[in-house]
PDB file of C-alpha atoms in Angstrom:
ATOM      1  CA  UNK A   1      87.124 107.032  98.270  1.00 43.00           C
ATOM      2  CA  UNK A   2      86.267 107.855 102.328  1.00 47.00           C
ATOM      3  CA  UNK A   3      87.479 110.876 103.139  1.00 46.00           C
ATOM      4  CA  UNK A   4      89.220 108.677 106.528  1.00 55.00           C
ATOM      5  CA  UNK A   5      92.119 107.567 105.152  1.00 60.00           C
ATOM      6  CA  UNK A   6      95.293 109.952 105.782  1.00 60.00           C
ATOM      7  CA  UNK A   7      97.377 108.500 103.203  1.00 61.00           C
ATOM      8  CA  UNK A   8      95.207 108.534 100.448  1.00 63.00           C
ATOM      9  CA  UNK A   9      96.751 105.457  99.576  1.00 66.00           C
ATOM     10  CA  UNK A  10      94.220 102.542  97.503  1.00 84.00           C
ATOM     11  CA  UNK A  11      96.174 100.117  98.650  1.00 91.00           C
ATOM     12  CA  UNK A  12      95.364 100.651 102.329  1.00 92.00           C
ATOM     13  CA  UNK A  13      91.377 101.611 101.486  1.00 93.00           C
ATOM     14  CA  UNK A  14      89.707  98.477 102.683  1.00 95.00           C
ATOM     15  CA  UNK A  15      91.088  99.585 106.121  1.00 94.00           C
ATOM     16  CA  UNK A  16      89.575 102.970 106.095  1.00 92.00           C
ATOM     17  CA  UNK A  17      85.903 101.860 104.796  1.00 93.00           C
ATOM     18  CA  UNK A  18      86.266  99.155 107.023  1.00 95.00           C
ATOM     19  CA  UNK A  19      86.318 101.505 110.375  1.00 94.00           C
ATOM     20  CA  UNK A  20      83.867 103.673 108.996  1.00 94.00           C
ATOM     21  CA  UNK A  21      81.310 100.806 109.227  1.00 94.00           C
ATOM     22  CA  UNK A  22      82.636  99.941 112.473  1.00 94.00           C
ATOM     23  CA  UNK A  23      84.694  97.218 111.686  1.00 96.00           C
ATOM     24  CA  UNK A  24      88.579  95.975 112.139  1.00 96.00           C
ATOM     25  CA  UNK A  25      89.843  94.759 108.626  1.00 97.00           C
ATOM     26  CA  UNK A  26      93.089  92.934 107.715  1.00 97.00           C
ATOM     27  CA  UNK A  27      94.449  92.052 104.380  1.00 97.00           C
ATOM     28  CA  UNK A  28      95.631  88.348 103.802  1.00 97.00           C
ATOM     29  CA  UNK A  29      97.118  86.301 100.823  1.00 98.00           C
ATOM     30  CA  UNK A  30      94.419  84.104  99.151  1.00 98.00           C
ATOM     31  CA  UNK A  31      97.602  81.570  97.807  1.00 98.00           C
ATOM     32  CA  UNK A  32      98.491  80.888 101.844  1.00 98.00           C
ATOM     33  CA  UNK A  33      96.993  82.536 103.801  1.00 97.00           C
ATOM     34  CA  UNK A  34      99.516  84.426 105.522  1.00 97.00           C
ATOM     35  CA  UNK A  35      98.516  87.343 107.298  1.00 97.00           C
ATOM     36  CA  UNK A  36      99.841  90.363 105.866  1.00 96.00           C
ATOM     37  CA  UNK A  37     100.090  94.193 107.928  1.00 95.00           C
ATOM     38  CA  UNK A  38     100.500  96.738 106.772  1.00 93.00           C
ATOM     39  CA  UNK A  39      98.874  96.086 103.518  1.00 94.00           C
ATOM     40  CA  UNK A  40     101.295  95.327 100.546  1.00 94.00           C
ATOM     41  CA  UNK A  41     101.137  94.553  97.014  1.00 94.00           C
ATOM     42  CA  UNK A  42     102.543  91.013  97.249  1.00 96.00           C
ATOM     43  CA  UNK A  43     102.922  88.598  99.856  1.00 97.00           C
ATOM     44  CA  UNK A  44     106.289  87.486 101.421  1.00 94.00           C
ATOM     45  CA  UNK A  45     105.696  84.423 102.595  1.00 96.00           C
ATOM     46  CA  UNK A  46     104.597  82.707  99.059  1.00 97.00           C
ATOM     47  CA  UNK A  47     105.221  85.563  96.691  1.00 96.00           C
ATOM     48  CA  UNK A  48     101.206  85.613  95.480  1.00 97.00           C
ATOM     49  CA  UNK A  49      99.565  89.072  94.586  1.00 96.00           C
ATOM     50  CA  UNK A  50      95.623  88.142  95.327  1.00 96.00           C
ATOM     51  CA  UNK A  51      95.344  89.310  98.953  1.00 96.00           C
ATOM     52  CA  UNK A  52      91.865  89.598 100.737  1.00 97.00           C
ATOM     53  CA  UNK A  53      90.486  91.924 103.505  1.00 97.00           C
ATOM     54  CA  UNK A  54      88.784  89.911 106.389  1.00 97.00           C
ATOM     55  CA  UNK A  55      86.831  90.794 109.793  1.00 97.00           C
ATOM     56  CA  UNK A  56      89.087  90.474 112.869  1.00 97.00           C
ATOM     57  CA  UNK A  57      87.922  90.764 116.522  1.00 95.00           C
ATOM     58  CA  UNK A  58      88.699  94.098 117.693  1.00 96.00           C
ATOM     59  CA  UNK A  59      90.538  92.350 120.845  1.00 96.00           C
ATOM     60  CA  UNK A  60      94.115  91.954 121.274  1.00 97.00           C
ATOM     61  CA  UNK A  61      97.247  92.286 123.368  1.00 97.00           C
ATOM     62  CA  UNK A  62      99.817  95.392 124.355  1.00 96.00           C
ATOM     63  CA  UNK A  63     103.145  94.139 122.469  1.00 97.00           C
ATOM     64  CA  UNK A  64     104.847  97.572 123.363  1.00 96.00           C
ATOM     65  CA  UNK A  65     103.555 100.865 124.355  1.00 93.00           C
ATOM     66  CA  UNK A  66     105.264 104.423 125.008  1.00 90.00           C
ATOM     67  CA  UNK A  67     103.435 107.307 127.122  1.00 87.00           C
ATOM     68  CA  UNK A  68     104.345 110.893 125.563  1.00 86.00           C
ATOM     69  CA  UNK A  69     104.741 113.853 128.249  1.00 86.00           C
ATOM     70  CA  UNK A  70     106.183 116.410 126.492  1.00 86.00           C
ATOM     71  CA  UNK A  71     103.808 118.791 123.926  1.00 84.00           C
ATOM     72  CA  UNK A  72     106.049 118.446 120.936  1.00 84.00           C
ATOM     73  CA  UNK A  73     104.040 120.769 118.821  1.00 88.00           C
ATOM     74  CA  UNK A  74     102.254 123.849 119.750  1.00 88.00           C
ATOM     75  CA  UNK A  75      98.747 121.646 118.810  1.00 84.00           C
ATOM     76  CA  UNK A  76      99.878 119.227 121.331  1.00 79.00           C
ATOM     77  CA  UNK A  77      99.349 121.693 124.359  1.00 85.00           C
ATOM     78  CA  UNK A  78      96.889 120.509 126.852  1.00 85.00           C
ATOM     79  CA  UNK A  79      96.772 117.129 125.034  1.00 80.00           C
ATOM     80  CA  UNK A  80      99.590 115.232 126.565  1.00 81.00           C
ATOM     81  CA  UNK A  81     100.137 113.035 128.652  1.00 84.00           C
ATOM     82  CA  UNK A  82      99.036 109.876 126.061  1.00 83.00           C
ATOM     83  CA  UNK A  83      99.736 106.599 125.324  1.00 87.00           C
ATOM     84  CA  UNK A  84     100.631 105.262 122.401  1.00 90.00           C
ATOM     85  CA  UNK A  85     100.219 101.126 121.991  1.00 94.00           C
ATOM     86  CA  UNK A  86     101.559  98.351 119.361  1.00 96.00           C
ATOM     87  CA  UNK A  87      98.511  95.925 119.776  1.00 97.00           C
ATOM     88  CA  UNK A  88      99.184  91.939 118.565  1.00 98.00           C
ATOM     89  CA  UNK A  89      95.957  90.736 116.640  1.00 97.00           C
ATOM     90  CA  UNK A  90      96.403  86.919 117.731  1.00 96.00           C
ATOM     91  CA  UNK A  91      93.497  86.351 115.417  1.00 95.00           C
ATOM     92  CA  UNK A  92      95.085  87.781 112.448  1.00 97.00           C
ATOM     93  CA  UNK A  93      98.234  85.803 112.597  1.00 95.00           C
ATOM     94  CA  UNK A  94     100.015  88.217 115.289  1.00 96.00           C
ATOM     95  CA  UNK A  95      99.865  91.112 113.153  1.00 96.00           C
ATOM     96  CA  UNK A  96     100.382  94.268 115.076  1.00 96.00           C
ATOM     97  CA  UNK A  97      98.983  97.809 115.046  1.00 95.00           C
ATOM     98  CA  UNK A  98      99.495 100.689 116.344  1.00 93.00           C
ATOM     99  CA  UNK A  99      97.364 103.496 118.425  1.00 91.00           C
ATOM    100  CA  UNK A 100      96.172 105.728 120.512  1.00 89.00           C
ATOM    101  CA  UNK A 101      94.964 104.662 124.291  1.00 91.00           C
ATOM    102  CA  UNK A 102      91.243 105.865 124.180  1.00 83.00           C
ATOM    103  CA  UNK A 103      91.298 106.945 128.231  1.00 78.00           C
ATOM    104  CA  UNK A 104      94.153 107.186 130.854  1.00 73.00           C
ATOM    105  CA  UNK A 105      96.415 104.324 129.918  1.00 70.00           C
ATOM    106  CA  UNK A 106      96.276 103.476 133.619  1.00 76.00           C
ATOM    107  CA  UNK A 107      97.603  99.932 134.394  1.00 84.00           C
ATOM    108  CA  UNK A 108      98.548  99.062 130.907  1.00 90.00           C
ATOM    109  CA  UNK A 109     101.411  97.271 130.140  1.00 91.00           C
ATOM    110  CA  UNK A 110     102.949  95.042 127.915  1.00 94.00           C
ATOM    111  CA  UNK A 111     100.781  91.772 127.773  1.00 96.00           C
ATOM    112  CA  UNK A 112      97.789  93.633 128.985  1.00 95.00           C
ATOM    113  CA  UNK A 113      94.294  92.216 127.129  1.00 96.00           C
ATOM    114  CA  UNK A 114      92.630  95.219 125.152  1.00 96.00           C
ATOM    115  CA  UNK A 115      89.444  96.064 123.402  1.00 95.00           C
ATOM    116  CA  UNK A 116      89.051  98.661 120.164  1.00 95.00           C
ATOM    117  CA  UNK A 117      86.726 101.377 120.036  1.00 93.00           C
ATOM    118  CA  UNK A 118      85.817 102.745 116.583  1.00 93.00           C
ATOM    119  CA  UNK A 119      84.846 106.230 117.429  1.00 90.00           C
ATOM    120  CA  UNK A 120      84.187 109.460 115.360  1.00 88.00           C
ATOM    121  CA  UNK A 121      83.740 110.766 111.655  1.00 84.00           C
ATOM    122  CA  UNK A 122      86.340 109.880 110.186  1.00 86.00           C
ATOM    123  CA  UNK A 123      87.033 106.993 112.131  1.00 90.00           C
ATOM    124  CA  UNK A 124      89.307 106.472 114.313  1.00 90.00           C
ATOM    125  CA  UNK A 125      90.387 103.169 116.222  1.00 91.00           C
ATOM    126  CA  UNK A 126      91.506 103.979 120.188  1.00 93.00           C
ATOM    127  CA  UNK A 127      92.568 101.300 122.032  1.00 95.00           C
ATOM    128  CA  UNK A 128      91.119 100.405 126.266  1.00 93.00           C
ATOM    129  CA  UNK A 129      91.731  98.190 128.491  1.00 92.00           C
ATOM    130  CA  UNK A 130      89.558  94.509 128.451  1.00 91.00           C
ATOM    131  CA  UNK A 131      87.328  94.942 131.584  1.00 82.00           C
ATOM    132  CA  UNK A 132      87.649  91.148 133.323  1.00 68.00           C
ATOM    133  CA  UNK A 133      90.664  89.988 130.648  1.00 53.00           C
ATOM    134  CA  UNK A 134      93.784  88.983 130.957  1.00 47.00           C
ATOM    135  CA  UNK A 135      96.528  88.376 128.589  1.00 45.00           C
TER     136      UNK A 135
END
């Protein structure tokens, strides 16, 4: 298993491996379709239990985002201020994820077009602003 997934979960694994080759991977039903994030064991919409893990664009668009002042850990000294964003994937159905701004958040806001960057060992996905996009 890569050492880049937190939860140590199998379930969410395809995720993990996926950033660590650079790419953005959602899970899906195979019965319908349906988009499905975060991962689960069956699918909602139809009830199957075969999902699949696809490519997505790294592109999407600021559904909500908070910016965190305050330090609220002794690790978070110096770090702050930060941005936090819920991104909508519209080419994975609308699903939504969450994290960090890479940069200044700047003139983000909600409908804002942004691009992911897959940075680091272990992975991480950090979220910028589209340069020339709009939502």
């Amino acid at each position: 298993m890569s050492s880049a997934n937190p939860s140590s979960a199998p379930l969410d694994q395809p995720f993990w491996d996926g950033l660590d080759e650079g790419r953005l991977m959602i899970s899906a039903c195979v019965a319908c379709a349906h988009w499905i994030w975060p991962p689960q064991w069956r699918c909602g919409e139809c009830g199957g239990w075969e999902m699949a893990w696809h490519d997505v664009g790294k592109t999407g668009v600021v559904h909500s985002l908070t910016r965190t002042h305050h330090p609220f850990a002794p690790a978070m000294m110096g770090r702050t201020p930060f941005a936090t964003l819920l991104v909508e994937l519209p080419q994975a159905g609308g699903a939504r994820l969450l994290g960090l701004v890479a940069d200044d958040a700047g003139e983000l806001a909600i409908g804002s077009a942004v691009t992911a960057d897959i940075i680091g060992s272990p992975a991480m996905l950090r979220w910028r602003a589209a340069e020339g996009e709009t939502a």
